[in-house]
Coordinates of C-alpha atoms and ligand atoms in Angstrom, one line a residue:
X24 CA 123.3 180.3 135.5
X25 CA 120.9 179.9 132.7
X26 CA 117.7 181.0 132.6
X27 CA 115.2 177.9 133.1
X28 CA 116.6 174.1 134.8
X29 CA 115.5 171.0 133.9
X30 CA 113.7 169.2 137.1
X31 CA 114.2 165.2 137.6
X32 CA 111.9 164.8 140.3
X33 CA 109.5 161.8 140.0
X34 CA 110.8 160.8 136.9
X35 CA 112.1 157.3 137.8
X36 CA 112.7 154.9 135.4
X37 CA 112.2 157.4 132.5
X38 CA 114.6 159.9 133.9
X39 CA 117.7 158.4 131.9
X40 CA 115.9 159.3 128.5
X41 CA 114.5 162.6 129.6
X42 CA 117.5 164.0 131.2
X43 CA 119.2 163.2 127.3
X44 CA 116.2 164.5 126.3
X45 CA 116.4 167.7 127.7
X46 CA 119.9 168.3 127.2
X47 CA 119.9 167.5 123.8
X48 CA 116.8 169.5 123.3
X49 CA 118.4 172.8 124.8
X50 CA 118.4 172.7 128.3
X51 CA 121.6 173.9 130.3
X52 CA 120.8 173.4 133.9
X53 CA 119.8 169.7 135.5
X54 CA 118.8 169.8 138.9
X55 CA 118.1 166.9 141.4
X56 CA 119.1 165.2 144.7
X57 CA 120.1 162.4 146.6
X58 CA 116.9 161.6 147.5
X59 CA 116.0 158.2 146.2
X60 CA 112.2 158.8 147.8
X61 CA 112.1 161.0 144.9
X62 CA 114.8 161.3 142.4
X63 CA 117.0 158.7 140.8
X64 CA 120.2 160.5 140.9
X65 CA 122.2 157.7 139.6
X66 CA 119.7 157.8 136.5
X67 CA 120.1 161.5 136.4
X68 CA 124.0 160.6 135.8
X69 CA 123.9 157.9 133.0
X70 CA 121.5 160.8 131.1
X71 CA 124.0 163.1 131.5
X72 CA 126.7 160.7 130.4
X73 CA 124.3 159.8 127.6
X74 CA 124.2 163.4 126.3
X75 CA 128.1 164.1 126.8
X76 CA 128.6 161.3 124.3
X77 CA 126.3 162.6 122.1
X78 CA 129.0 165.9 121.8
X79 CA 127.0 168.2 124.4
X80 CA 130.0 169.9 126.4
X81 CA 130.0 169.1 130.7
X82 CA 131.4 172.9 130.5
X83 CA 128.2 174.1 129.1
X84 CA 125.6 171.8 131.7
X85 CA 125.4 173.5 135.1
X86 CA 124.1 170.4 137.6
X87 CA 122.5 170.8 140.9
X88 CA 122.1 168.2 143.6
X89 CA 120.8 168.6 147.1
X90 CA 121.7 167.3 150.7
X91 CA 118.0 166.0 151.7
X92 CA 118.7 165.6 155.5
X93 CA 116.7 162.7 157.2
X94 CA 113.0 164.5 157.7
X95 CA 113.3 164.2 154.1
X96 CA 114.1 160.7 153.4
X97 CA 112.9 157.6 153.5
X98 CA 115.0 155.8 156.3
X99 CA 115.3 152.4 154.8
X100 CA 116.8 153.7 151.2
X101 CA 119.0 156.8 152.0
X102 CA 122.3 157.8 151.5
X103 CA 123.5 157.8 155.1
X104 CA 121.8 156.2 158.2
X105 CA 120.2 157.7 161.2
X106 CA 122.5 157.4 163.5
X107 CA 125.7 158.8 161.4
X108 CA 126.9 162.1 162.9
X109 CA 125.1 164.8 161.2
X110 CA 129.0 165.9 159.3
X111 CA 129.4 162.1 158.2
X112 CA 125.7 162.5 157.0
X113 CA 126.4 165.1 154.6
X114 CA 129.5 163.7 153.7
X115 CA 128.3 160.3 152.7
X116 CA 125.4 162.1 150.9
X117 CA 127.9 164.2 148.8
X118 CA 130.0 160.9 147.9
X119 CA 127.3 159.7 146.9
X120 CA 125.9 162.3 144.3
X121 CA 129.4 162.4 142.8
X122 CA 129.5 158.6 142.3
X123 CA 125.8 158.7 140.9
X124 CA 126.1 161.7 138.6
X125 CA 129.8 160.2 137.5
X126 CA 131.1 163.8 138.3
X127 CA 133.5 165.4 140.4
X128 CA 132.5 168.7 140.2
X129 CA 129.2 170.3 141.1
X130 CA 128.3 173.3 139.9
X131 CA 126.0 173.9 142.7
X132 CA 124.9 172.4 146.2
X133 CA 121.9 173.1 147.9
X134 CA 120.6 172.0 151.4
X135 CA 116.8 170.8 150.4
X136 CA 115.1 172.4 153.2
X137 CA 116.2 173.6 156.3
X138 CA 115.9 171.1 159.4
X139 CA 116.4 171.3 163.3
X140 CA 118.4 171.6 165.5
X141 CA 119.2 174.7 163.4
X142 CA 123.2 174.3 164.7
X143 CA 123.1 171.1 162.8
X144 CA 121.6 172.8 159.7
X145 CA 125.0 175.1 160.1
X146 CA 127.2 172.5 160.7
X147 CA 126.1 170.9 157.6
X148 CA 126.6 174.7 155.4
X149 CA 129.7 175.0 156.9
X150 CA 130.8 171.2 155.3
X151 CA 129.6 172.6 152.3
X152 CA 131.9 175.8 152.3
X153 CA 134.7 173.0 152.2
X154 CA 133.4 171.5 149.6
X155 CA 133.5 174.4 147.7
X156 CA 137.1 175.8 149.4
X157 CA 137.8 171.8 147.4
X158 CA 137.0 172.7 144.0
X159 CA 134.5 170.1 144.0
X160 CA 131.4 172.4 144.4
X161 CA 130.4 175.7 142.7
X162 CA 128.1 177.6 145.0
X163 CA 125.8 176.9 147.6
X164 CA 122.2 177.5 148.2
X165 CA 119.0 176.3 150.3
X166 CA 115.5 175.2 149.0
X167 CA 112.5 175.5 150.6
X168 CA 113.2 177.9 153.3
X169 CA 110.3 180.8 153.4
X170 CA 111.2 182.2 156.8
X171 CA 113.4 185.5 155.3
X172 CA 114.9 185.5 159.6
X173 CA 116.4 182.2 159.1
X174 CA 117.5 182.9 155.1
X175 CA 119.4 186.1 156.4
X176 CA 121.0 184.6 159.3
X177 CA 122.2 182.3 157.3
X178 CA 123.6 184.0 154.9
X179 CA 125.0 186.6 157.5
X180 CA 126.9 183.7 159.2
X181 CA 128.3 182.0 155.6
X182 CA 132.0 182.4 154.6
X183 CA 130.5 181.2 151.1
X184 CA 127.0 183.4 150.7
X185 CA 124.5 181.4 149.2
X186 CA 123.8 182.0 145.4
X187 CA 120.3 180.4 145.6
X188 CA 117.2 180.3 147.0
X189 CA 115.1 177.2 145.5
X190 CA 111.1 177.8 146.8
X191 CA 107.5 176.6 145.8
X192 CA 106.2 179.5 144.1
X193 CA 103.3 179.4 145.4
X194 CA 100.2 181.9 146.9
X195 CA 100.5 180.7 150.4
X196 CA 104.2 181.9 150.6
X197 CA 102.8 185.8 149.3
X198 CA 104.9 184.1 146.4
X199 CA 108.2 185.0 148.3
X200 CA 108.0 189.2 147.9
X201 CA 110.4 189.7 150.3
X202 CA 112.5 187.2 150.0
X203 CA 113.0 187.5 146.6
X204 CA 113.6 191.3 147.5
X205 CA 116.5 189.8 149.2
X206 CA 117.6 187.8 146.9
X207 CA 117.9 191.0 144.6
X208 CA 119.8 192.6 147.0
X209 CA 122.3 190.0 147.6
X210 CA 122.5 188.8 144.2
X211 CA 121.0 185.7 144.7
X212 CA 119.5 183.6 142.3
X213 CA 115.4 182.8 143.3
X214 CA 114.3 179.3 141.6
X215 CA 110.9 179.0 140.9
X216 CA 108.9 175.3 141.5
X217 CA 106.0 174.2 141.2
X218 CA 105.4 177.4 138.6
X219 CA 102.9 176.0 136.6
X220 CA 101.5 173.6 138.6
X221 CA 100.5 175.9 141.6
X222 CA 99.2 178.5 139.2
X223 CA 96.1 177.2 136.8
X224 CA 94.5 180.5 137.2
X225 CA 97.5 182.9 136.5
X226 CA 98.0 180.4 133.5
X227 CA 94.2 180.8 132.4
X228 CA 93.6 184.6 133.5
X229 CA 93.3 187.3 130.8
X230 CA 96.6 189.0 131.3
X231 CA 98.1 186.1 130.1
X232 CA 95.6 184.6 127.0
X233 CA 95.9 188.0 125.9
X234 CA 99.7 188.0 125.3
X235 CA 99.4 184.3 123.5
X236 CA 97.9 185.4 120.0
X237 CA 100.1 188.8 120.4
X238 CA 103.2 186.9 120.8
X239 CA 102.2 183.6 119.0
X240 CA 103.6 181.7 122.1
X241 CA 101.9 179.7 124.4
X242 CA 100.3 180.5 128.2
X243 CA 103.5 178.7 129.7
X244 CA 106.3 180.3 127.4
X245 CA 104.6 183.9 128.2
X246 CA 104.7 182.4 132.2
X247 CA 108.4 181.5 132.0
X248 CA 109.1 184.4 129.7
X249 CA 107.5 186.7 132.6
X250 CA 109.4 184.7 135.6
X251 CA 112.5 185.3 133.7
X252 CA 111.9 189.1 133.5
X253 CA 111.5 189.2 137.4
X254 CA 114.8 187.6 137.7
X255 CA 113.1 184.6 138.3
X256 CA 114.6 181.3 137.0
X257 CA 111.7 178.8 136.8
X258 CA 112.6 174.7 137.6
X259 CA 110.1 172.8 134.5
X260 CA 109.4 169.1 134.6
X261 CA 108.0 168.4 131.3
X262 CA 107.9 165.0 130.6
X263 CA 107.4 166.0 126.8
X264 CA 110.0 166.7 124.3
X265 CA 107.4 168.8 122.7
X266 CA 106.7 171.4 126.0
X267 CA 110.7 171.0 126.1
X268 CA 111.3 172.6 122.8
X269 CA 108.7 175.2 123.0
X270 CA 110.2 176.3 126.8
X271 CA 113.1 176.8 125.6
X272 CA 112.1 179.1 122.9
X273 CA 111.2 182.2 124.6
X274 CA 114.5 184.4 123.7
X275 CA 112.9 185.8 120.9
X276 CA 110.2 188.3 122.5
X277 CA 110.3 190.1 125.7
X278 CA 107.4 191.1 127.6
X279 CA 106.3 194.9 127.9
X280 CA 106.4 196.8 131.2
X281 CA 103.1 197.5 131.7
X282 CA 102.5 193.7 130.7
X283 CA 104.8 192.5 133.1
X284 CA 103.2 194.7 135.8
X285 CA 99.5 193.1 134.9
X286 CA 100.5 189.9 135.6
X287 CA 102.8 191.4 138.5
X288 CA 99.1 192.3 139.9
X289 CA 98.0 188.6 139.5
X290 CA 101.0 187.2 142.4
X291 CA 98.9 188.3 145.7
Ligands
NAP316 N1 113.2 171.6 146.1 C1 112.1 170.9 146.2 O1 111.7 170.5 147.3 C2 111.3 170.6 145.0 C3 110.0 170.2 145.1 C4 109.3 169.9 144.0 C5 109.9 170.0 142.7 N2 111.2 170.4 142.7 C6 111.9 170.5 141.4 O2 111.1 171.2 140.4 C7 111.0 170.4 139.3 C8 109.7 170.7 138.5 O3 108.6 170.2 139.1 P1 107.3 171.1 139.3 O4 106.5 170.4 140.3 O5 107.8 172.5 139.5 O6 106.7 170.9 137.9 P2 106.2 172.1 136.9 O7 107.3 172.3 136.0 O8 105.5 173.2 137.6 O9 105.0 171.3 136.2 C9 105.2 170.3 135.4 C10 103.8 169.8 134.9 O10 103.2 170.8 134.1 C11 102.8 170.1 132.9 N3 102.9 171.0 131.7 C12 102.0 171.4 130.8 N4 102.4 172.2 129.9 C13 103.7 172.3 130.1 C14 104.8 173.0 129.5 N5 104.6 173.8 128.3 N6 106.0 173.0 130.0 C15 106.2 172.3 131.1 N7 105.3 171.6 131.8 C16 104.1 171.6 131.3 C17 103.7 168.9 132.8 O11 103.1 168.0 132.0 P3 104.0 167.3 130.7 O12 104.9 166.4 131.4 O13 102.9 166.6 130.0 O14 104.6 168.4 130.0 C18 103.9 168.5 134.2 O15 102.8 167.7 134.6 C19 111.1 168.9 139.8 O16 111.4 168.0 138.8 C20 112.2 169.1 140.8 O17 113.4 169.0 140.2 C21 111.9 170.7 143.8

């Protein structure tokens, strides 16, 4: 997986050009979801198309889509209705993220948060391990699921283990410790949102600043550069071809130890 994914969330009409954008500019990893409330998924696709015919290889883009299940949606545009059995729910809603991303493949499938009744919620991983017994998936995952009880149950109860864990990384969660512990263990991969946006101070404290005239790189490429030394793998948003560029170009320094651990001290 590479090491940051390029977010479409509340792009909408822009997210054709900045999903090209982003490919073109470097980025390896698209994630969205068949949530219209949200994402345009279907936008999301002609992007993609865009970029393939401008020579960038569908081997070399790994794209991630989600099941949002109804809490998530808004009823009157959705990719299922409410009174579809929760299987034909997830079904429709998979159809429908290979007909708007023009793919038959996804490299990875994530439920986009987890929903009760919990035997639903396991109904709907277990029509996701066919999906992936198919060919037609990768590896599975969940997103925003901060209760480590319900993360390990369901991975203890998976044929297919999850391979991610997509959270708000954030103060009120304890930024995840343990279940990114977990993740370590398991060899799962933790993606990072809201990474910059729920962290102004981290961004602005001395631990970073320091590093930017030592490094010549900005506060956020220091920030991603760190995330990516935890084994973290940071979603970005960027609406600018500018921040895209400079994100991407954080292979050429790494971080200290004793740096990392100072900004380690910061995530409490
Ligand atoms: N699973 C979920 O439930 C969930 C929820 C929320 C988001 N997400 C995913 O996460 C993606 C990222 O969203 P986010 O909320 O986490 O956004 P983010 O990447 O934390 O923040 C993006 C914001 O930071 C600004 N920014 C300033 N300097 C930047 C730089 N150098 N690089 C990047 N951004 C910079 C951006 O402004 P500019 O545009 O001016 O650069 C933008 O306003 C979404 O698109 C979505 O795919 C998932």
């Amino acid at each position: 997986m590479p090491n940051m994914i390029y977010g479409t969330a509340w792009k909408k009409e822009n997210t054709t050009k900045l999903v090209e954008d982003a490919l073109l500019s470097g980025f390896k990893a698209i994630d969205t979801a068949c949530q219209p409330k949200h994402y345009r998924e279907d936008l999301v696709g002609l992007g993609l198309e865009n970029a393939l015919k401008k020579g960038i290889n569908r081997e070399d883009v790994f794209v991630q889509t989600k099941f949002t299940p109804i809490s998530g949606q808004d009823v009157n545009d959705m990719p299922y209705f409410t009174h579809d059995n929760i299987i034909t729910q997830v079904e429709k809603s998979f159809l429908k993220s290979k007909e708007n991303l023009k793919l038959d493949f996804i490299d990875s499938y994530l439920i986009h948060s987890p929903f009760n009744p919990i035997e639903d919620m396991v109904k709907v991983y277990k029509k996701m391990e066919e999906f992936v017994q198919n060919r037609e998936v990768g590896q599975l995952g969940i997103s925003n699921c901060y209760d480590l009880k319900l993360f390990s149950y369901l991975y203890d109860i998976a044929k297919v283990k999850p391979k991610v864990l997509q959270n708000r990384f954030y103060v009120d969660s304890k930024y995840d410790k343990e279940l990114r512990e977990f993740c370590k263990q398991k060899d799962i991969t933790y993606q990072s949102f809201w990474s910059l946006t729920a962290n102004p101070n981290i961004l602005a404290s001395s631990e970073i600043t320091s590093l930017v005239s030592k490094y010549g790189k900005t506060k956020e490429q220091i920030f991603y550069k760190f995330l990516n030394q935890i084994e973290i793998t940071p979603l970005n948003g960027t609406t600018s071809k500018i921040h895209m560029l400079e994100d991407l170009d954080i292979d050429d320094f790494l971080l200290e130890e004793n740096e990392i651990i100072l900004i380690q001290n910061l995530l409490n």
